[in-house]
Amino acid sequence: MSSARFADKVEFEDPITRYDTLAGYLFNIQMLRYLFHPVFILQDTYQSGPAEITTRWTMKMYFWLLPWRPEVVFTGLSIYGIDPRSQLFVSHRDVWDSIQDNGYFSQEGLRDLVKQMMTLYSPPAQLNSPPFDVLLRRATYEVREYPAFQVVQLNTPVQSTSDIWPSAPGAPPSPQLEKLQRYFQEGNSQRKTIPQGPIMLISPPDSAGQDKKLVMAIPLDAPPPTPTDPDLTIGTLPSGTWAAASFGGLPLAETFSAAAASLRADVTADGLLLASRGSGTGGATAAAGSGATDGTTAGSGSGTTDAEGAGLVGAASALVSYPSGSPIPFLKRNEALYKLETFLLESTRLGAPYL
């Protein structure tokens, strides 16, 4: 936004920063650009009062001064006050979705920033993850929108998480997992080595918590080669909106179960309904709730009509382990995911004029 739209005495405040001049406001923007190389995504803009405009945004930042280049993600609202006579912005207040205390100076906000900067395991974008947009980030989880993406799947159902990931460190890899991994190691019709995507243990929407599917994402733009193993097929995981909680360490069955239970409790406490089972191949149907008093809801919906490729792989939840070249346990990234229903942006949910 052009600085010409702001008054010289513009007041800016977020949970850890405050300025009362345009020079200070512009300095803060330049400092963020230098230290964090931010990527800003505007999700929504609407008129929230007679002289007020509110935007919803996602900001990803990378602190390049630290050797592990941590990814810092915030989502939230920017509330702009307008002088009716000059039509200039005279105030700008940011509200973060990840904290409760959004006043200046928020100890909670500082802790949230430092915690993200001290996360040592790599972000998904560096680990051959399917692309996604972060629509909402809470303190313990985030809501993501994934496009449809291709996977290689094991046709034989999996009965338990412990069939894939051990209950204790040091156990050998499961035969099912080794079979999938061979596909990426020339076990395909082109005899080519393919970068390995994340391992996903999926609970389909019609499984009632019983049989699960083991799949691995294929990080290729071109159509993937056919598996040589008859127990493997290529499928498509439909686009959708998911709640995701990440944690570092070895992918152990007990750790995954605890992470999934914690995510389920946090999402439910925020008023978001999880995927219903028995809803067909397309997976989850649920109702999105605001959860927080500052009105946090988010982007677009999920469905299956845009998914292409061989067979759709329905999913209501997933446990994910990312590939990592490091033998150090706490540098390994894992996630628990639950599928959600369509999200609504504030302008739609509140019936406010979209700008």
mmCIF file of C-alpha atoms in Angstrom:
data_model
loop_
_atom_site.group_PDB
_atom_site.id
_atom_site.type_symbol
_atom_site.label_atom_id
_atom_site.label_comp_id
_atom_site.label_asym_id
_atom_site.label_seq_id
_atom_site.Cartn_x
_atom_site.Cartn_y
_atom_site.Cartn_z
ATOM 1 C CA MET A 1 0.000 0.000 0.000
ATOM 2 C CA SER A 2 1.387 3.405 -0.936
ATOM 3 C CA SER A 3 2.706 5.601 1.894
ATOM 4 C CA ALA A 4 0.769 8.495 0.325
ATOM 5 C CA ARG A 5 -2.416 6.905 1.696
ATOM 6 C CA PHE A 6 -1.246 7.444 5.309
ATOM 7 C CA ALA A 7 -1.288 10.531 7.505
ATOM 8 C CA ASP A 8 2.003 11.812 8.963
ATOM 9 C CA LYS A 9 0.738 10.986 12.479
ATOM 10 C CA VAL A 10 -0.438 7.463 11.731
ATOM 11 C CA GLU A 11 -0.611 5.242 14.824
ATOM 12 C CA PHE A 12 0.571 1.655 14.354
ATOM 13 C CA GLU A 13 0.345 -1.123 16.910
ATOM 14 C CA ASP A 14 0.774 -4.894 16.893
ATOM 15 C CA PRO A 15 1.412 -7.175 19.894
ATOM 16 C CA ILE A 16 5.171 -6.393 20.047
ATOM 17 C CA THR A 17 5.608 -3.133 18.074
ATOM 18 C CA ARG A 18 4.190 0.384 18.339
ATOM 19 C CA TYR A 19 4.843 3.615 16.386
ATOM 20 C CA ASP A 20 2.992 6.937 16.207
ATOM 21 C CA THR A 21 4.548 8.504 13.099
ATOM 22 C CA LEU A 22 4.645 7.619 9.426
ATOM 23 C CA ALA A 23 8.463 7.521 9.564
ATOM 24 C CA GLY A 24 8.361 4.882 12.324
ATOM 25 C CA TYR A 25 5.693 2.935 10.470
ATOM 26 C CA LEU A 26 7.791 2.843 7.271
ATOM 27 C CA PHE A 27 10.930 1.958 9.264
ATOM 28 C CA ASN A 28 9.141 -1.081 10.716
ATOM 29 C CA ILE A 29 8.187 -2.280 7.225
ATOM 30 C CA GLN A 30 11.766 -1.929 5.958
ATOM 31 C CA MET A 31 13.148 -3.722 9.026
ATOM 32 C CA LEU A 32 10.826 -6.676 8.453
ATOM 33 C CA ARG A 33 11.866 -6.840 4.800
ATOM 34 C CA TYR A 34 15.544 -6.890 5.754
ATOM 35 C CA LEU A 35 15.430 -9.377 8.641
ATOM 36 C CA PHE A 36 12.648 -11.740 7.557
ATOM 37 C CA HIS A 37 12.116 -11.496 3.786
ATOM 38 C CA PRO A 38 8.322 -11.683 4.334
ATOM 39 C CA VAL A 39 5.807 -13.171 1.923
ATOM 40 C CA PHE A 40 2.450 -11.441 2.414
ATOM 41 C CA ILE A 41 -0.810 -13.002 1.214
ATOM 42 C CA LEU A 42 -4.000 -10.926 1.370
ATOM 43 C CA GLN A 43 -6.967 -13.191 2.124
ATOM 44 C CA ASP A 44 -9.828 -10.747 2.566
ATOM 45 C CA THR A 45 -10.681 -7.018 2.638
ATOM 46 C CA TYR A 46 -13.958 -5.565 3.877
ATOM 47 C CA GLN A 47 -15.503 -2.444 5.403
ATOM 48 C CA SER A 48 -15.874 -3.073 9.137
ATOM 49 C CA GLY A 49 -17.146 0.361 10.197
ATOM 50 C CA PRO A 50 -18.162 3.812 8.913
ATOM 51 C CA ALA A 51 -14.496 4.896 8.794
ATOM 52 C CA GLU A 52 -12.754 1.562 9.120
ATOM 53 C CA ILE A 53 -11.406 -1.142 6.790
ATOM 54 C CA THR A 54 -10.260 -4.596 7.923
ATOM 55 C CA THR A 55 -8.046 -7.012 6.049
ATOM 56 C CA ARG A 56 -7.262 -10.682 6.722
ATOM 57 C CA TRP A 57 -3.796 -11.850 5.793
ATOM 58 C CA THR A 58 -1.176 -14.553 6.051
ATOM 59 C CA MET A 59 2.491 -13.653 6.451
ATOM 60 C CA LYS A 60 5.384 -16.085 6.089
ATOM 61 C CA MET A 61 8.815 -14.885 7.130
ATOM 62 C CA TYR A 62 12.288 -16.434 7.064
ATOM 63 C CA PHE A 63 14.871 -15.162 9.555
ATOM 64 C CA TRP A 64 18.030 -15.413 7.462
ATOM 65 C CA LEU A 65 20.427 -14.395 10.258
ATOM 66 C CA LEU A 66 19.957 -17.793 11.949
ATOM 67 C CA PRO A 67 21.743 -20.702 10.225
ATOM 68 C CA TRP A 68 18.621 -22.916 10.130
ATOM 69 C CA ARG A 69 16.535 -20.130 8.527
ATOM 70 C CA PRO A 70 13.378 -20.731 10.588
ATOM 71 C CA GLU A 71 9.985 -20.156 9.036
ATOM 72 C CA VAL A 72 7.764 -17.790 11.023
ATOM 73 C CA VAL A 73 4.058 -17.760 10.147
ATOM 74 C CA PHE A 74 1.394 -15.363 11.374
ATOM 75 C CA THR A 75 -2.205 -14.930 10.317
ATOM 76 C CA GLY A 76 -4.497 -12.222 11.539
ATOM 77 C CA LEU A 77 -6.415 -9.026 10.962
ATOM 78 C CA SER A 78 -5.273 -5.493 10.161
ATOM 79 C CA ILE A 79 -7.762 -2.814 11.209
ATOM 80 C CA TYR A 80 -7.301 0.549 9.477
ATOM 81 C CA GLY A 81 -8.877 3.756 10.766
ATOM 82 C CA ILE A 82 -9.657 6.472 8.201
ATOM 83 C CA ASP A 83 -9.948 10.237 8.674
ATOM 84 C CA PRO A 84 -13.296 11.078 6.980
ATOM 85 C CA ARG A 85 -12.065 14.534 5.909
ATOM 86 C CA SER A 86 -8.624 13.738 4.470
ATOM 87 C CA GLN A 87 -9.496 10.135 3.501
ATOM 88 C CA LEU A 88 -6.062 9.127 4.829
ATOM 89 C CA PHE A 89 -5.309 6.200 7.101
ATOM 90 C CA VAL A 90 -4.653 7.473 10.626
ATOM 91 C CA SER A 91 -4.361 4.164 12.479
ATOM 92 C CA HIS A 92 -3.340 0.575 11.803
ATOM 93 C CA ARG A 93 -3.764 -2.160 14.421
ATOM 94 C CA ASP A 94 -2.745 -5.784 13.869
ATOM 95 C CA VAL A 95 -4.389 -8.714 15.660
ATOM 96 C CA TRP A 96 -2.673 -12.127 15.603
ATOM 97 C CA ASP A 97 -4.727 -15.308 15.529
ATOM 98 C CA SER A 98 -2.147 -17.263 17.544
ATOM 99 C CA ILE A 99 -2.461 -15.346 20.829
ATOM 100 C CA GLN A 100 -5.137 -14.100 23.194
ATOM 101 C CA ASP A 101 -3.345 -10.983 24.502
ATOM 102 C CA ASN A 102 -3.025 -8.715 21.448
ATOM 103 C CA GLY A 103 -2.340 -5.513 23.374
ATOM 104 C CA TYR A 104 1.088 -3.869 23.349
ATOM 105 C CA PHE A 105 3.525 -5.132 24.763
ATOM 106 C CA SER A 106 2.311 -8.749 24.697
ATOM 107 C CA GLN A 107 4.574 -11.254 26.450
ATOM 108 C CA GLU A 108 2.469 -13.957 24.834
ATOM 109 C CA GLY A 109 3.169 -12.500 21.399
ATOM 110 C CA LEU A 110 6.920 -12.371 22.039
ATOM 111 C CA ARG A 111 6.931 -15.985 23.241
ATOM 112 C CA ASP A 112 5.068 -17.048 20.118
ATOM 113 C CA LEU A 113 7.627 -15.340 17.870
ATOM 114 C CA VAL A 114 10.614 -16.788 19.747
ATOM 115 C CA LYS A 115 9.100 -20.278 19.783
ATOM 116 C CA GLN A 116 8.755 -20.247 15.997
ATOM 117 C CA MET A 117 12.292 -18.942 15.543
ATOM 118 C CA MET A 118 13.646 -21.743 17.760
ATOM 119 C CA THR A 119 11.926 -24.504 15.760
ATOM 120 C CA LEU A 120 14.800 -26.484 14.281
ATOM 121 C CA TYR A 121 13.032 -28.962 12.005
ATOM 122 C CA SER A 122 12.521 -27.808 8.428
ATOM 123 C CA PRO A 123 9.265 -26.302 7.099
ATOM 124 C CA PRO A 124 7.208 -28.466 4.702
ATOM 125 C CA ALA A 125 8.241 -26.443 1.630
ATOM 126 C CA GLN A 126 11.809 -27.701 2.104
ATOM 127 C CA LEU A 127 10.751 -31.346 2.512
ATOM 128 C CA ASN A 128 8.984 -32.139 -0.797
ATOM 129 C CA SER A 129 5.584 -31.390 0.701
ATOM 130 C CA PRO A 130 2.577 -30.830 -1.539
ATOM 131 C CA PRO A 131 1.982 -27.054 -1.720
ATOM 132 C CA PHE A 132 -0.597 -25.471 0.558
ATOM 133 C CA ASP A 133 -1.838 -22.083 1.750
ATOM 134 C CA VAL A 134 -2.003 -21.310 5.467
ATOM 135 C CA LEU A 135 -5.416 -19.792 6.117
ATOM 136 C CA LEU A 136 -5.295 -19.618 9.904
ATOM 137 C CA ARG A 137 -2.531 -20.168 12.459
ATOM 138 C CA ARG A 138 -3.308 -20.792 16.099
ATOM 139 C CA ALA A 139 -0.751 -21.338 18.859
ATOM 140 C CA THR A 140 -0.920 -25.126 18.508
ATOM 141 C CA TYR A 141 -2.128 -25.747 14.956
ATOM 142 C CA GLU A 142 -2.770 -24.165 11.590
ATOM 143 C CA VAL A 143 -5.499 -24.488 8.975
ATOM 144 C CA ARG A 144 -4.249 -25.224 5.458
ATOM 145 C CA GLU A 145 -5.826 -25.393 2.048
ATOM 146 C CA TYR A 146 -4.307 -28.056 -0.194
ATOM 147 C CA PRO A 147 -4.891 -28.502 -3.908
ATOM 148 C CA ALA A 148 -5.375 -32.032 -5.218
ATOM 149 C CA PHE A 149 -2.064 -33.889 -5.431
ATOM 150 C CA GLN A 150 -0.900 -37.296 -6.578
ATOM 151 C CA VAL A 151 0.186 -40.118 -4.305
ATOM 152 C CA VAL A 152 1.359 -43.683 -4.602
ATOM 153 C CA GLN A 153 -0.712 -45.886 -2.325
ATOM 154 C CA LEU A 154 -0.438 -49.341 -0.853
ATOM 155 C CA ASN A 155 -3.517 -51.356 -1.836
ATOM 156 C CA THR A 156 -3.336 -53.602 1.224
ATOM 157 C CA PRO A 157 -5.098 -51.827 4.123
ATOM 158 C CA VAL A 158 -3.216 -50.996 7.304
ATOM 159 C CA GLN A 159 -4.856 -51.937 10.592
ATOM 160 C CA SER A 160 -2.867 -49.889 13.097
ATOM 161 C CA THR A 161 -0.459 -46.972 13.349
ATOM 162 C CA SER A 162 2.054 -49.296 15.032
ATOM 163 C CA ASP A 163 2.078 -51.430 11.863
ATOM 164 C CA ILE A 164 3.897 -48.564 10.129
ATOM 165 C CA TRP A 165 5.720 -46.673 12.862
ATOM 166 C CA PRO A 166 7.363 -48.465 15.786
ATOM 167 C CA SER A 167 6.355 -48.124 19.414
ATOM 168 C CA ALA A 168 9.973 -47.621 20.476
ATOM 169 C CA PRO A 169 13.138 -46.209 18.886
ATOM 170 C CA GLY A 170 15.453 -48.557 17.036
ATOM 171 C CA ALA A 171 12.820 -50.833 15.470
ATOM 172 C CA PRO A 172 13.331 -51.722 11.774
ATOM 173 C CA PRO A 173 11.138 -50.085 9.106
ATOM 174 C CA SER A 174 7.846 -51.811 8.408
ATOM 175 C CA PRO A 175 7.609 -54.027 5.279
ATOM 176 C CA GLN A 176 4.681 -51.936 4.034
ATOM 177 C CA LEU A 177 6.711 -48.742 4.268
ATOM 178 C CA GLU A 178 9.720 -50.326 2.564
ATOM 179 C CA LYS A 179 7.463 -51.452 -0.282
ATOM 180 C CA LEU A 180 6.286 -47.873 -0.854
ATOM 181 C CA GLN A 181 9.787 -46.481 -0.629
ATOM 182 C CA ARG A 182 11.009 -48.857 -3.332
ATOM 183 C CA TYR A 183 8.689 -47.089 -5.788
ATOM 184 C CA PHE A 184 10.818 -43.948 -5.384
ATOM 185 C CA GLN A 185 14.026 -45.980 -5.743
ATOM 186 C CA GLU A 186 13.533 -47.136 -9.346
ATOM 187 C CA GLY A 187 10.580 -49.408 -8.499
ATOM 188 C CA ASN A 188 8.555 -47.783 -11.270
ATOM 189 C CA SER A 189 7.966 -48.220 -15.001
ATOM 190 C CA GLN A 190 10.627 -45.644 -15.897
ATOM 191 C CA ARG A 191 13.230 -47.097 -13.518
ATOM 192 C CA LYS A 192 13.932 -43.569 -12.312
ATOM 193 C CA THR A 193 14.739 -42.239 -8.863
ATOM 194 C CA ILE A 194 11.993 -39.886 -7.663
ATOM 195 C CA PRO A 195 12.310 -37.409 -4.773
ATOM 196 C CA GLN A 196 10.472 -38.910 -1.825
ATOM 197 C CA GLY A 197 7.465 -36.999 -0.524
ATOM 198 C CA PRO A 198 5.980 -37.270 2.967
ATOM 199 C CA ILE A 199 4.607 -40.556 4.256
ATOM 200 C CA MET A 200 0.897 -40.331 5.062
ATOM 201 C CA LEU A 201 -1.204 -42.836 6.994
ATOM 202 C CA ILE A 202 -4.736 -41.908 6.022
ATOM 203 C CA SER A 203 -8.028 -42.766 7.671
ATOM 204 C CA PRO A 204 -10.641 -42.728 4.861
ATOM 205 C CA PRO A 205 -14.041 -41.167 5.609
ATOM 206 C CA ASP A 206 -15.827 -44.522 5.387
ATOM 207 C CA SER A 207 -13.365 -46.519 7.502
ATOM 208 C CA ALA A 208 -15.017 -45.884 10.895
ATOM 209 C CA GLY A 209 -11.526 -45.755 12.382
ATOM 210 C CA GLN A 210 -10.557 -49.241 11.235
ATOM 211 C CA ASP A 211 -8.608 -49.859 8.013
ATOM 212 C CA LYS A 212 -6.216 -47.108 6.965
ATOM 213 C CA LYS A 213 -4.353 -46.392 3.744
ATOM 214 C CA LEU A 214 -0.619 -45.865 3.526
ATOM 215 C CA VAL A 215 0.365 -43.357 0.823
ATOM 216 C CA MET A 216 3.332 -41.207 -0.100
ATOM 217 C CA ALA A 217 3.054 -37.880 -1.892
ATOM 218 C CA ILE A 218 4.731 -37.713 -5.311
ATOM 219 C CA PRO A 219 6.445 -34.312 -5.735
ATOM 220 C CA LEU A 220 6.286 -34.289 -9.531
ATOM 221 C CA ASP A 221 4.530 -31.855 -11.871
ATOM 222 C CA ALA A 222 4.442 -34.414 -14.695
ATOM 223 C CA PRO A 223 2.290 -37.576 -14.600
ATOM 224 C CA PRO A 224 4.124 -40.069 -12.356
ATOM 225 C CA PRO A 225 5.388 -43.415 -13.687
ATOM 226 C CA THR A 226 3.435 -46.599 -12.962
ATOM 227 C CA PRO A 227 4.546 -48.725 -9.985
ATOM 228 C CA THR A 228 6.088 -52.094 -10.857
ATOM 229 C CA ASP A 229 4.705 -53.655 -7.658
ATOM 230 C CA PRO A 230 1.098 -54.836 -8.245
ATOM 231 C CA ASP A 231 0.248 -53.921 -4.628
ATOM 232 C CA LEU A 232 0.861 -50.231 -5.402
ATOM 233 C CA THR A 233 -1.288 -47.833 -7.438
ATOM 234 C CA ILE A 234 -1.226 -44.145 -8.292
ATOM 235 C CA GLY A 235 -4.066 -42.099 -6.800
ATOM 236 C CA THR A 236 -5.126 -38.516 -6.159
ATOM 237 C CA LEU A 237 -5.800 -36.986 -2.774
ATOM 238 C CA PRO A 238 -8.601 -34.453 -3.395
ATOM 239 C CA SER A 239 -8.247 -30.783 -2.573
ATOM 240 C CA GLY A 240 -9.391 -29.810 0.875
ATOM 241 C CA THR A 241 -9.005 -27.746 4.018
ATOM 242 C CA TRP A 242 -7.121 -29.375 6.879
ATOM 243 C CA ALA A 243 -6.133 -28.595 10.465
ATOM 244 C CA ALA A 244 -2.489 -29.539 11.038
ATOM 245 C CA ALA A 245 -0.281 -29.766 14.128
ATOM 246 C CA SER A 246 3.443 -30.385 13.756
ATOM 247 C CA PHE A 247 6.036 -31.813 16.134
ATOM 248 C CA GLY A 248 9.668 -32.869 15.994
ATOM 249 C CA GLY A 249 11.186 -36.223 16.845
ATOM 250 C CA LEU A 250 11.101 -39.836 15.767
ATOM 251 C CA PRO A 251 7.808 -40.928 14.174
ATOM 252 C CA LEU A 252 6.545 -43.244 16.925
ATOM 253 C CA ALA A 253 3.024 -44.659 17.178
ATOM 254 C CA GLU A 254 2.464 -43.317 20.708
ATOM 255 C CA THR A 255 3.686 -39.830 19.798
ATOM 256 C CA PHE A 256 1.409 -39.696 16.759
ATOM 257 C CA SER A 257 -1.593 -40.783 18.831
ATOM 258 C CA ALA A 258 -0.925 -38.085 21.430
ATOM 259 C CA ALA A 259 -0.485 -35.394 18.761
ATOM 260 C CA ALA A 260 -3.711 -36.390 17.003
ATOM 261 C CA ALA A 261 -5.672 -36.366 20.268
ATOM 262 C CA SER A 262 -4.295 -32.941 21.208
ATOM 263 C CA LEU A 263 -5.112 -31.506 17.767
ATOM 264 C CA ARG A 264 -8.632 -32.886 17.899
ATOM 265 C CA ALA A 265 -9.207 -31.282 21.300
ATOM 266 C CA ASP A 266 -7.790 -27.892 20.241
ATOM 267 C CA VAL A 267 -9.774 -27.725 17.002
ATOM 268 C CA THR A 268 -12.987 -28.757 18.736
ATOM 269 C CA ALA A 269 -12.410 -26.171 21.495
ATOM 270 C CA ASP A 270 -12.147 -23.474 18.804
ATOM 271 C CA GLY A 271 -15.574 -24.427 17.474
ATOM 272 C CA LEU A 272 -14.412 -26.171 14.277
ATOM 273 C CA LEU A 273 -16.087 -29.455 13.409
ATOM 274 C CA LEU A 274 -13.922 -32.278 12.175
ATOM 275 C CA ALA A 275 -14.546 -34.445 9.142
ATOM 276 C CA SER A 276 -17.605 -36.692 9.390
ATOM 277 C CA ARG A 277 -17.144 -40.300 8.469
ATOM 278 C CA GLY A 278 -19.294 -42.119 5.979
ATOM 279 C CA SER A 279 -19.487 -39.063 3.739
ATOM 280 C CA GLY A 280 -18.180 -40.825 0.663
ATOM 281 C CA THR A 281 -14.962 -40.688 -1.304
ATOM 282 C CA GLY A 282 -14.764 -36.937 -1.093
ATOM 283 C CA GLY A 283 -14.015 -37.086 2.620
ATOM 284 C CA ALA A 284 -14.948 -34.588 5.230
ATOM 285 C CA THR A 285 -18.012 -32.504 5.640
ATOM 286 C CA ALA A 286 -18.049 -30.278 8.704
ATOM 287 C CA ALA A 287 -19.097 -26.841 9.880
ATOM 288 C CA ALA A 288 -16.567 -24.064 10.320
ATOM 289 C CA GLY A 289 -16.889 -21.996 13.480
ATOM 290 C CA SER A 290 -15.277 -18.705 14.415
ATOM 291 C CA GLY A 291 -13.682 -20.129 17.543
ATOM 292 C CA ALA A 292 -12.154 -16.825 18.677
ATOM 293 C CA THR A 293 -13.672 -13.568 19.745
ATOM 294 C CA ASP A 294 -11.739 -11.665 17.077
ATOM 295 C CA GLY A 295 -13.605 -13.448 14.300
ATOM 296 C CA THR A 296 -11.073 -15.870 12.842
ATOM 297 C CA THR A 297 -12.347 -17.887 9.957
ATOM 298 C CA ALA A 298 -10.618 -18.390 6.657
ATOM 299 C CA GLY A 299 -10.461 -19.150 2.951
ATOM 300 C CA SER A 300 -12.082 -21.373 0.432
ATOM 301 C CA GLY A 301 -13.647 -24.776 0.640
ATOM 302 C CA SER A 302 -12.814 -28.345 -0.072
ATOM 303 C CA GLY A 303 -14.257 -30.863 -2.459
ATOM 304 C CA THR A 304 -13.425 -33.508 -4.995
ATOM 305 C CA THR A 305 -14.722 -32.285 -8.326
ATOM 306 C CA ASP A 306 -11.408 -30.715 -9.294
ATOM 307 C CA ALA A 307 -9.296 -33.755 -8.488
ATOM 308 C CA GLU A 308 -7.771 -35.457 -11.469
ATOM 309 C CA GLY A 309 -5.832 -38.643 -12.109
ATOM 310 C CA ALA A 310 -6.324 -42.267 -11.181
ATOM 311 C CA GLY A 311 -8.695 -43.061 -8.308
ATOM 312 C CA LEU A 312 -9.577 -40.558 -5.622
ATOM 313 C CA VAL A 313 -8.180 -41.297 -2.183
ATOM 314 C CA GLY A 314 -10.788 -40.149 0.342
ATOM 315 C CA ALA A 315 -9.458 -38.976 3.693
ATOM 316 C CA ALA A 316 -10.800 -37.718 7.008
ATOM 317 C CA SER A 317 -7.518 -37.629 8.946
ATOM 318 C CA ALA A 318 -3.852 -38.323 8.357
ATOM 319 C CA LEU A 319 -0.597 -38.892 10.211
ATOM 320 C CA VAL A 320 2.402 -37.557 8.291
ATOM 321 C CA SER A 321 6.133 -38.158 8.558
ATOM 322 C CA TYR A 322 8.412 -36.032 6.385
ATOM 323 C CA PRO A 323 11.635 -37.264 4.789
ATOM 324 C CA SER A 324 14.759 -35.904 6.423
ATOM 325 C CA GLY A 325 18.414 -36.384 5.639
ATOM 326 C CA SER A 326 19.355 -35.793 9.274
ATOM 327 C CA PRO A 327 19.843 -38.721 11.704
ATOM 328 C CA ILE A 328 19.145 -36.381 14.644
ATOM 329 C CA PRO A 329 15.653 -37.226 15.989
ATOM 330 C CA PHE A 330 14.502 -33.713 16.935
ATOM 331 C CA LEU A 331 15.230 -32.482 13.392
ATOM 332 C CA LYS A 332 12.615 -34.825 11.916
ATOM 333 C CA ARG A 333 9.229 -33.239 11.157
ATOM 334 C CA ASN A 334 5.928 -35.014 11.770
ATOM 335 C CA GLU A 335 2.307 -33.863 11.643
ATOM 336 C CA ALA A 336 -1.206 -34.863 12.562
ATOM 337 C CA LEU A 337 -4.007 -33.627 10.268
ATOM 338 C CA TYR A 338 -7.792 -33.553 10.387
ATOM 339 C CA LYS A 339 -9.948 -32.552 7.471
ATOM 340 C CA LEU A 340 -12.387 -29.666 7.922
ATOM 341 C CA GLU A 341 -15.341 -28.309 6.007
ATOM 342 C CA THR A 342 -15.471 -25.106 3.971
ATOM 343 C CA PHE A 343 -14.141 -22.012 5.666
ATOM 344 C CA LEU A 344 -15.765 -18.616 5.304
ATOM 345 C CA LEU A 345 -13.893 -15.339 5.151
ATOM 346 C CA GLU A 346 -15.064 -12.606 7.509
ATOM 347 C CA SER A 347 -16.667 -10.578 4.720
ATOM 348 C CA THR A 348 -18.850 -13.555 3.798
ATOM 349 C CA ARG A 349 -19.581 -14.734 7.321
ATOM 350 C CA LEU A 350 -20.449 -11.246 8.607
ATOM 351 C CA GLY A 351 -22.206 -10.070 5.448
ATOM 352 C CA ALA A 352 -19.829 -7.086 5.277
ATOM 353 C CA PRO A 353 -19.161 -5.279 1.991
ATOM 354 C CA TYR A 354 -16.172 -6.900 0.259
ATOM 355 C CA LEU A 355 -13.657 -4.350 -1.093
#
